[in-house]
mmCIF file of C-alpha atoms and ligand atoms in Angstrom:
data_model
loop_
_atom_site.group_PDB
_atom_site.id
_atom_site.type_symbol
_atom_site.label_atom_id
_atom_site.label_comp_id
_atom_site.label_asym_id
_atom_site.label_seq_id
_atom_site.Cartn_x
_atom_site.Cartn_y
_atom_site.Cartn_z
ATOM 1 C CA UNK D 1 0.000 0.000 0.000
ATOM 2 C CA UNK D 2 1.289 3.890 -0.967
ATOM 3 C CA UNK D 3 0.352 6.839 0.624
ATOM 4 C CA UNK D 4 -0.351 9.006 -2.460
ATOM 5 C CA UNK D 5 -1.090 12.122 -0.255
ATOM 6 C CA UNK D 6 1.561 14.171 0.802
ATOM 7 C CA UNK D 7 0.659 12.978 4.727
ATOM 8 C CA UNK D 8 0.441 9.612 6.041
ATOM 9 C CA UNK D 9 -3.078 8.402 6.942
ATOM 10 C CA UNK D 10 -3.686 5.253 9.270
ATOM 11 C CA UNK D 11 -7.122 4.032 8.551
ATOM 12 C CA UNK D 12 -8.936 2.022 11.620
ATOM 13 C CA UNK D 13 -12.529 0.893 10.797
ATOM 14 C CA UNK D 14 -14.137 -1.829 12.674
ATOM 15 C CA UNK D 15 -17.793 -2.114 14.344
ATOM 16 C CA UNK D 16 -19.391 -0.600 17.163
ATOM 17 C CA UNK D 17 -17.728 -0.690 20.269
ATOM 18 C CA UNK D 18 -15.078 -2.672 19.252
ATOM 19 C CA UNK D 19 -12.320 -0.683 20.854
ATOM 20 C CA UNK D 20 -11.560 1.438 17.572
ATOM 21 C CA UNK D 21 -11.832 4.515 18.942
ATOM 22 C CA UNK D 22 -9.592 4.337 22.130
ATOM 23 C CA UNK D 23 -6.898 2.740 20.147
ATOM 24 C CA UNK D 24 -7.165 5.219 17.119
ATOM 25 C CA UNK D 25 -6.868 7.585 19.728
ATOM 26 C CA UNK D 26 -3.567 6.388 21.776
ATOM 27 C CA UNK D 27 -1.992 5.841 18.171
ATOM 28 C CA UNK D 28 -2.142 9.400 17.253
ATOM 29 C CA UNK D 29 -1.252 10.704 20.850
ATOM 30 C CA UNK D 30 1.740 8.197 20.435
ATOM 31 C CA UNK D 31 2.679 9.053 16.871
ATOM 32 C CA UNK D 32 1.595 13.061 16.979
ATOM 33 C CA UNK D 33 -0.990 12.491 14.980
ATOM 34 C CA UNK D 34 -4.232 14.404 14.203
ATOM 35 C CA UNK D 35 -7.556 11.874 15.396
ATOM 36 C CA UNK D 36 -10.591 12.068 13.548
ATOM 37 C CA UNK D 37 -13.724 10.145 15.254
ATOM 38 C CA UNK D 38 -16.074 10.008 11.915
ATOM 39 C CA UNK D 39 -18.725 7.995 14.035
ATOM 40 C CA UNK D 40 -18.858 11.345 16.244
ATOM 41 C CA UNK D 41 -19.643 13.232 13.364
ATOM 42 C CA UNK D 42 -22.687 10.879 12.412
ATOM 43 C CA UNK D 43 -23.610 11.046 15.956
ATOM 44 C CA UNK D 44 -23.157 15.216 16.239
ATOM 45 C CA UNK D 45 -25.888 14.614 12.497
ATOM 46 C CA UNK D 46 -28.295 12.360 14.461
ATOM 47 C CA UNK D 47 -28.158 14.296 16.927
ATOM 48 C CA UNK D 48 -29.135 17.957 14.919
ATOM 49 C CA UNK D 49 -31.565 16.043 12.977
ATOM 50 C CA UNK D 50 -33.821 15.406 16.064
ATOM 51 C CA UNK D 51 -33.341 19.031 17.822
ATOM 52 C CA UNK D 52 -34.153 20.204 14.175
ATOM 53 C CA UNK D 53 -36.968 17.909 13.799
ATOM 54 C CA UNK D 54 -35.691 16.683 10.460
ATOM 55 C CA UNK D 55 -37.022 13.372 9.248
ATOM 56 C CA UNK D 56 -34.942 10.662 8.239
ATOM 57 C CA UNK D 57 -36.781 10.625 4.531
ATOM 58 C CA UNK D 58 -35.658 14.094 3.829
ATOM 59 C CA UNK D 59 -32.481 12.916 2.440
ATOM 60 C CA UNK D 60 -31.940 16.274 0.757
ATOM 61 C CA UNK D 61 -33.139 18.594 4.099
ATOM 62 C CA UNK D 62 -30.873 16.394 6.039
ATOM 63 C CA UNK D 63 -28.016 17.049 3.763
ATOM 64 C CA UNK D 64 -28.711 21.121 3.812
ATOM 65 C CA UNK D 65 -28.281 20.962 7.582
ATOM 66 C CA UNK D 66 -25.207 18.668 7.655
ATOM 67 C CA UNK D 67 -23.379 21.492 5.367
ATOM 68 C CA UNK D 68 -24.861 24.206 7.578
ATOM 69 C CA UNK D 69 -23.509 22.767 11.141
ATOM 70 C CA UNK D 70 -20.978 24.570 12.758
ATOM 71 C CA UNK D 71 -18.806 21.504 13.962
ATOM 72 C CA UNK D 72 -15.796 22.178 16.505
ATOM 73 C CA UNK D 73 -13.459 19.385 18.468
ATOM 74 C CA UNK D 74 -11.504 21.092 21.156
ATOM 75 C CA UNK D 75 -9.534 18.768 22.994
ATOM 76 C CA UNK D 76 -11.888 15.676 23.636
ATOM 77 C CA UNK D 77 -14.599 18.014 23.838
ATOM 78 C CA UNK D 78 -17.116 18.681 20.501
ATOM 79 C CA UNK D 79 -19.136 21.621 20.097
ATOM 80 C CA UNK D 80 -22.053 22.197 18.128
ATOM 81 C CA UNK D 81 -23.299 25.524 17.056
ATOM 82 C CA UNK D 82 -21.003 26.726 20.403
ATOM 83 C CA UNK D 83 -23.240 24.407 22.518
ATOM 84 C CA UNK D 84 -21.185 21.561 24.093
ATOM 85 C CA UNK D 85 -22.583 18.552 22.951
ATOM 86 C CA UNK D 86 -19.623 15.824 24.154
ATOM 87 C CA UNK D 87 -21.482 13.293 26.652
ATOM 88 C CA UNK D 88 -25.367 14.097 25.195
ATOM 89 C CA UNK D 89 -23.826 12.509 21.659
ATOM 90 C CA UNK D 90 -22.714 9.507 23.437
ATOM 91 C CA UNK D 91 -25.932 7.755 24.516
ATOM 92 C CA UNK D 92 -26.907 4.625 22.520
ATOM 93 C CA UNK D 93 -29.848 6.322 21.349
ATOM 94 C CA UNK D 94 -27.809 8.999 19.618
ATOM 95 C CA UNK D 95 -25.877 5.651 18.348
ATOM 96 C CA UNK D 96 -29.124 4.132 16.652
ATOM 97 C CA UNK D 97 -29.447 7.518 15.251
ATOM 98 C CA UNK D 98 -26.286 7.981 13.745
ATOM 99 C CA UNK D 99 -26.889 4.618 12.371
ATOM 100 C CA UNK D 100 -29.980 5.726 10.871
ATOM 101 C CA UNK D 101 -28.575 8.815 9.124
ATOM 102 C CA UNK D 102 -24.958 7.065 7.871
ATOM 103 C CA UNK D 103 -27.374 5.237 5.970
ATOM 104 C CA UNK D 104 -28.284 8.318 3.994
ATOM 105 C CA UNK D 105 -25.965 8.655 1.023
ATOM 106 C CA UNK D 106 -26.522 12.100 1.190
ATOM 107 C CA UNK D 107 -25.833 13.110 4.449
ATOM 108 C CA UNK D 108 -22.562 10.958 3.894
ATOM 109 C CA UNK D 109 -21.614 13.022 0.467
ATOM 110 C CA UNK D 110 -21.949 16.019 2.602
ATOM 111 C CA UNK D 111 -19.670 14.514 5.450
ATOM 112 C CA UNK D 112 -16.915 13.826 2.782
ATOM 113 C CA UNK D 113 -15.333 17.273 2.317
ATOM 114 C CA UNK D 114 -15.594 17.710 6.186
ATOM 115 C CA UNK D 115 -13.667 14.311 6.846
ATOM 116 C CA UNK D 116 -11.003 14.670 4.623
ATOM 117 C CA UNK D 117 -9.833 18.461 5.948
ATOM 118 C CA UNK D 118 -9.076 16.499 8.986
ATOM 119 C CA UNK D 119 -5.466 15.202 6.726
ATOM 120 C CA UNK D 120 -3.102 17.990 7.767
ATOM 121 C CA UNK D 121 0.608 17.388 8.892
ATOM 122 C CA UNK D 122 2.109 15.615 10.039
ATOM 123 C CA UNK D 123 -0.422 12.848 9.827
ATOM 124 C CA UNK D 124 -3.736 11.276 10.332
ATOM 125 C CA UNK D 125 -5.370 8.538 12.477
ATOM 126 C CA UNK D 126 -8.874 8.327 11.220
ATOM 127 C CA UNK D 127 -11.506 5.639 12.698
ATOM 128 C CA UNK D 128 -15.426 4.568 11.598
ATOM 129 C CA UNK D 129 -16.544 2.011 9.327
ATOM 130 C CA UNK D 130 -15.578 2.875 5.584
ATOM 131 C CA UNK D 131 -11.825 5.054 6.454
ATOM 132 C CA UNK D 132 -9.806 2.835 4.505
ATOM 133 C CA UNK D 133 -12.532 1.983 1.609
ATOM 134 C CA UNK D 134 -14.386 5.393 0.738
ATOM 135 C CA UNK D 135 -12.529 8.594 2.746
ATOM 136 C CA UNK D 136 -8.999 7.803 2.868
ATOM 137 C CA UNK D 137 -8.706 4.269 -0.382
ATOM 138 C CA UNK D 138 -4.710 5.970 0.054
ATOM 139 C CA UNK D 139 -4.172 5.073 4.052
ATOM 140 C CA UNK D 140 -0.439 3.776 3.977
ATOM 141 C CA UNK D 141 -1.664 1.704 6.644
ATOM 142 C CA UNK D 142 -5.704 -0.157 6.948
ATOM 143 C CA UNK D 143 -6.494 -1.883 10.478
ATOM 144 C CA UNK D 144 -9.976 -3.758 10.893
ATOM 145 C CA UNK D 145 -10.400 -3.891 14.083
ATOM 146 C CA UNK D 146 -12.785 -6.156 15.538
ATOM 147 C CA UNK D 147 -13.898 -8.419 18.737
ATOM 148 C CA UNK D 148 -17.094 -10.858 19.139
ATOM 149 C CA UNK D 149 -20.165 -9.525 20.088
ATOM 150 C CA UNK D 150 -20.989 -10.651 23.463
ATOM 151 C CA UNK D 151 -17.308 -8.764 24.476
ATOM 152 C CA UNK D 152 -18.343 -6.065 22.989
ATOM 153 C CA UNK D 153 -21.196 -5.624 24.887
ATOM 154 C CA UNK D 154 -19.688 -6.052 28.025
ATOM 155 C CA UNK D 155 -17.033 -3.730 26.952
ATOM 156 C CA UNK D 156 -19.679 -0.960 26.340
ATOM 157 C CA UNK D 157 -21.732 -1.712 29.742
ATOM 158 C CA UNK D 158 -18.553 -1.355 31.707
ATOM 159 C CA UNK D 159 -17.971 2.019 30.177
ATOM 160 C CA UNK D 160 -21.525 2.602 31.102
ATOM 161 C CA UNK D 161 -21.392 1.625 34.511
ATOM 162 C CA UNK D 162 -18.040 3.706 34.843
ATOM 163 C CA UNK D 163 -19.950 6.661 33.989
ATOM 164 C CA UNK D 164 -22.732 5.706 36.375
ATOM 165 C CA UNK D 165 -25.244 4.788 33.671
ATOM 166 C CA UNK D 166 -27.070 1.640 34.580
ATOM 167 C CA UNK D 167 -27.984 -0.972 31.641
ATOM 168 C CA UNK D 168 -28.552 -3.734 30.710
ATOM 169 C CA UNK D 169 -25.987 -6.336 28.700
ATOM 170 C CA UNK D 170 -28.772 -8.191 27.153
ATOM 171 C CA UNK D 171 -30.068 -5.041 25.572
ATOM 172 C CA UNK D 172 -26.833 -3.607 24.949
ATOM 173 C CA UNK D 173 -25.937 -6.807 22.834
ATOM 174 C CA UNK D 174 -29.376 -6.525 20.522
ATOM 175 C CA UNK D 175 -28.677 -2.882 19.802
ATOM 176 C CA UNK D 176 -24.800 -3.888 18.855
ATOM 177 C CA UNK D 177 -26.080 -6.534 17.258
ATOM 178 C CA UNK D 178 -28.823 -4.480 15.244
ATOM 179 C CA UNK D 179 -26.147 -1.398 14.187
ATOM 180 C CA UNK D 180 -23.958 -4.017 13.050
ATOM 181 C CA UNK D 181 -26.950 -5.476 10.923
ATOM 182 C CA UNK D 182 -27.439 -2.100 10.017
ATOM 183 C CA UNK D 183 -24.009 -0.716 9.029
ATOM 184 C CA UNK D 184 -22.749 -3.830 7.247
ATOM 185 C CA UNK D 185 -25.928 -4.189 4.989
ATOM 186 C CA UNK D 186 -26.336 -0.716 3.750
ATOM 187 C CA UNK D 187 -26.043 0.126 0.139
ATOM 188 C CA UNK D 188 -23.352 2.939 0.297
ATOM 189 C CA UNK D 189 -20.376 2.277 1.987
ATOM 190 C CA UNK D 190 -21.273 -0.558 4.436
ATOM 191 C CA UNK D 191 -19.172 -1.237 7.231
ATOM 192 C CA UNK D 192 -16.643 -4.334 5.483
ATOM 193 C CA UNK D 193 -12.781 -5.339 5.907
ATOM 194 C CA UNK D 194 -11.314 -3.138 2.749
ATOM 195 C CA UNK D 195 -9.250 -6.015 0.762
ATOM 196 C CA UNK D 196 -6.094 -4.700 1.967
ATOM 197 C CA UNK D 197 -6.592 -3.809 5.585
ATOM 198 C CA UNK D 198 -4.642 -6.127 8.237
ATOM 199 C CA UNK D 199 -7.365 -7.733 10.975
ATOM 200 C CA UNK D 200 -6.606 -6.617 14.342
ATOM 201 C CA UNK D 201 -9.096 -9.178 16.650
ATOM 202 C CA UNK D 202 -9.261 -7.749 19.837
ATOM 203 C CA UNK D 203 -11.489 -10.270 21.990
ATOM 204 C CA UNK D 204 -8.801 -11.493 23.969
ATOM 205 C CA UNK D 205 -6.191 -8.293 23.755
ATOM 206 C CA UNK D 206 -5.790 -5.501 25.876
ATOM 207 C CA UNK D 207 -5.987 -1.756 24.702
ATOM 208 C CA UNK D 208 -2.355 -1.884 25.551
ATOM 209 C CA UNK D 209 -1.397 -4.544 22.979
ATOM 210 C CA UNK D 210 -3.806 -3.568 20.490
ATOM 211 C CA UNK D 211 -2.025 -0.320 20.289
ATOM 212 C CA UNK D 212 1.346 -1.667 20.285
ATOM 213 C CA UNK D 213 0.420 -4.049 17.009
ATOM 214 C CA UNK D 214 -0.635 -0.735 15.210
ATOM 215 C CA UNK D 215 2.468 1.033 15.699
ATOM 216 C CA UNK D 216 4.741 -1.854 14.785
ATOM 217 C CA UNK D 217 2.610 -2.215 11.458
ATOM 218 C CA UNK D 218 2.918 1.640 10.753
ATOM 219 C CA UNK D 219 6.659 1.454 11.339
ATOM 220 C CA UNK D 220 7.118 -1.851 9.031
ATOM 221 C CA UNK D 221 5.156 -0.214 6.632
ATOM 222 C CA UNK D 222 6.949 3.157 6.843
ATOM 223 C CA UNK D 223 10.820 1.662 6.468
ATOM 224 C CA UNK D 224 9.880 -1.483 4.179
ATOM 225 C CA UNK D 225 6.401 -0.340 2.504
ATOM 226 C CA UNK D 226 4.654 -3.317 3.322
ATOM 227 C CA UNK D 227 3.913 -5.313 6.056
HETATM 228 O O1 C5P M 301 -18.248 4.867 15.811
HETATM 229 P P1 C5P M 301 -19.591 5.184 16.397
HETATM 230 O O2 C5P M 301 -20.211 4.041 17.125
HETATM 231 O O3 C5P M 301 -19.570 6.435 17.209
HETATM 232 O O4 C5P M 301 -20.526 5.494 15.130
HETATM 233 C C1 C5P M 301 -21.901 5.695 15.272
HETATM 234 C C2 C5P M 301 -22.596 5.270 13.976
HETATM 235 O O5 C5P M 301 -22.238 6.171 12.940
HETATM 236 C C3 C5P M 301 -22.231 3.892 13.444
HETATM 237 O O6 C5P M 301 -23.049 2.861 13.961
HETATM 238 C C4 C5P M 301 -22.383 4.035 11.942
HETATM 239 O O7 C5P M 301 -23.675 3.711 11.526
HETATM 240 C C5 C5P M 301 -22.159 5.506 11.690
HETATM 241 N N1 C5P M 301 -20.846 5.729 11.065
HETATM 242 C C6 C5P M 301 -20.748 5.595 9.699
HETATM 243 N N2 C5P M 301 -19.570 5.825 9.066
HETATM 244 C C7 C5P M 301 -18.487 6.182 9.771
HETATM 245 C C8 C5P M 301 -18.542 6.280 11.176
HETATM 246 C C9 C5P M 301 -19.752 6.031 11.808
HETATM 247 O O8 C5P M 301 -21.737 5.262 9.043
HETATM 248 N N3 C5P M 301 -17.350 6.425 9.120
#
């Protein structure tokens, strides 16, 4: 794989709750990266969409609003319209929702331009579900990382519980299970392994190694082009 932008790109795509984002995030702290969470921008879309009362059959309504959002990360936190918006975009309803819209192709044409100003020196970690096959085919480096569903769902209800938020696993694993039905069987750019992205299974790894694997791949790849 060759990088043909001028900045290297590490592409991380994987399903929900499989870790993705906590790794993604470690690897650019660790490399100097930029970060770009594209499933928070979904989410920060879902979330618009109901304060706006848009429904999700006004394709072209939703679209208008995606382009008119005023969109800010600062630090980990993410403002919207100068309203801070970090925690109330994490809930697993404003999951479903972002579900819902990333399977409008064109609220996802209108997320492209947006995504792709995140590539700025001297890099780019970028997670979600179609980095390395629709926003950034050029990654020098594709991870799909993954872990079975039932450890999954006890990942996310820890995080939950650490947060105070009670739930419960059973329903946590039927939503996981139904936005993975969801992303992987939409028409325009479902959630899939891109041909030449290395598997990173993470159902019996810690963050820890996960991130180390990721950084020896991006090194291999840097000095020998290919892993
Ligand atoms: O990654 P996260 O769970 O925050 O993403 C929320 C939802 O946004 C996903 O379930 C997926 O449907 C959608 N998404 C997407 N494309 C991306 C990132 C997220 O469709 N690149």
């Amino acid at each position: 794989m060759v990088s043909d932008s001028t900045f290297p790109v590490i592409a991380i795509d994987g399903p929900t709750a499989s870790g993705k984002g906590t790794v993604a995030q470690l690897v650019a702290n660790h490399l100097g990266f930029h970060y770009l969470d594209s499933g928070a921008l979904y989410r920060i879309v879902g979330f618009a969409s109901l304060q706006k009362n848009i429904p999700l059959d006004q394709g072209l309504a939703l679209a208008k609003m995606t382009q008119s959002l005023q969109i800010e990360f600062k630090g980990n936190n993410i403002f919207l319209d100068n309203q801070e918006i970090t925690e109330l975009i994490r809930t697993e309803e404003m999951g479903l929702r972002a579900s819902a819209v990333g399977a409008i192709p064109e609220v996802r044409l209108a997320l492209l331009s947006l995504q792709k100003s995140f590539l700025k020196a001297p890099g780019l970690v970028a997670d979600g579900r179609d980095m390395a096959t629709v926003i950034f085919p050029e990654a020098i480096l594709k991870v799909f990382l993954t872990a079975s569903a039932i450890i999954r769902a006890e990942r996310r209800f820890k995080q939950l519980k650490n947060k105070g938020i009670s739930a419960n696993i059973d329903t946590l694993l039927g939503d996981l299970l139904a936005r993975d039905e969801r992303d992987t069987q939409r028409k325009d750019a479902p959630l899939c392994q891109a041909i030449d992205a290395h598997l990173l299974d993470t159902s019996n790894m810690d963050v820890e190694k996960a991130v180390q694997k990721v950084l020896f791949w991006y090194q291999k790849v840097s000095k020998e082009g290919s892993i």
